[in-house]
Amino acid sequence: MFRSSVRGSEKAARVKTCTMLMMRRMRTTIRLNLNFLGKLFVAVTSVFLYCEYLHYYVVLSQCGWPPLDPSAADPSVSDAGAPLRVMVLADTHLLGRRNGHWFDKLRREWQMHRAFQTTVTLHRPNVFIFLGDLFDEGKWCQPEEFVEYVARFHKLFAVPEDADVLVAVGNHDIGFHYSVSPYLLNRFQRTFDVGPVKLVQIAGVTFVLLNSMAMEGDDCFLCRPAKNKIKVISRQLKCARGDKEACKYWQSPELQQFSQPSAAAAKYFDCYHWCITCSTTLCTGTLTPCVTRRIEAPPATKHTRFRERWECLSKDASEMLLEELSPRLVLSGHTHHGCHVEHPSPLHPPSPLHPPAQEYTIPSFSWRNKRNPTFSMLTISSNNYAIYKCHMPQEVTVMALYGIAVLLLIAWIVLLKFRSKGVLYIKVSKHLD
């Protein structure tokens, strides 16, 4: 009797001990899991926060406003004061309801939004220039789609209240010349306060915005008003320069002082085939040689000739614009790749008094169109300017960071697994012994 009761007590003690060990093991496992999950959450959040937010600050903080070179200033034009800081971007191509996958749309728009807003925060531009093709499906979308498009554009590219925004019209916004309708044209112009040709002066700096689809020269409803407006602006500029005869009829209240204009167009401004066969040293056009410093198209298309009135303006339109406006700087987009070309004046041989107009074609701002998108930072005054190309974060770098992070997390999880098993075995063994 006594022996059986002792055995029962020992059995009960063993059951109690096993139960306590199991409970302790469960508490230890839960504690380890909670600790692990907390660390995993912090690690994943940190990687995501860096790649999708902080990385833009790291990359874009390396850009800066280019200083003006006093020796390059135009001595015939007085300096109106502090120079403008202009952010120039092109071909954002916001996706609509037809093209692209929803994740592609979400990803590209987040990248552009983050790059744009980071630049605004770090560098504080006071003028923004969008060189056309704001929308990818603007020429097809219905009225309600267009309203949503515009709201999304303003949300993604929100600017400070005191900043000036200049918008050029692109072929994806209203269609090429052959497909433009008065409705599509008026809808875009009314929304973004732009016309076929528009003259704007900001802090003494003169800008001329051009709708390249209006440069066909066929006297259509779009081209005739644009051609007449260019002639009016040409005479207004002559009046601002001091031509008393021109001032009798063409004085403009918008021009407070003369400033050789900067022209902005959505399509290549270059004359006929200029910058089509560009290499890194010289490109020879059908009219005159033009020196280029860089062309960024892929090797397969770098030497492909542009189609007149398609990828670039016609020879006649280009000569007319250079003659009438005599721009010192031309900013263009449309081709998604960067290029720099010099355009000699058709009226004067190149000289210090008549330097060639410099055209900079701005690459696409969207990762969907270009693997290494960039934008330009322009410092410009009434008699001088300097331009700098700012590189945005490369998607391959972001993907590489995610890949490295995943490998490190896997290695960390495996290490924790082995360490937790060893600690648990030691604790249980002590109790069993």
XYZ file of C-alpha atoms in Angstrom, residues 84-89 116-117 120 125-132 134 153-154 157-168 188-189 191-195 198-202 207 209 264:
47
model
C 15.451 82.171 -61.379
C 15.847 78.548 -60.295
C 13.994 76.480 -62.881
C 13.266 72.759 -62.741
C 12.788 71.433 -66.291
C 11.227 68.023 -66.920
C 9.732 65.573 -57.811
C 8.746 66.315 -54.224
C 11.183 70.618 -54.300
C 12.838 75.749 -57.461
C 10.707 78.825 -58.087
C 9.765 77.986 -61.706
C 8.705 74.610 -63.117
C 8.651 73.806 -66.846
C 6.848 70.707 -68.166
C 7.816 69.999 -71.775
C 4.705 68.215 -72.990
C 2.027 65.123 -69.385
C -1.205 65.392 -62.187
C -1.629 68.233 -59.693
C 3.464 67.334 -59.031
C 2.232 69.709 -56.360
C 4.276 72.934 -56.274
C 4.587 75.770 -53.743
C 1.908 78.440 -54.022
C 4.384 81.168 -54.969
C 5.991 79.120 -57.789
C 5.354 79.634 -61.512
C 4.431 76.656 -63.698
C 4.901 76.688 -67.481
C 3.408 73.859 -69.539
C 4.017 72.991 -73.185
C -5.903 71.265 -72.628
C -5.263 74.983 -73.216
C -6.952 73.636 -68.142
C -3.264 74.626 -68.158
C -3.590 78.261 -69.308
C -1.494 77.817 -72.434
C -1.998 78.608 -76.120
C 2.490 82.046 -75.372
C 4.810 84.818 -74.180
C 5.624 84.922 -70.464
C 8.098 87.090 -68.574
C 9.116 86.178 -65.013
C 9.900 82.613 -72.070
C 6.015 78.438 -75.028
C 10.242 75.807 -74.776
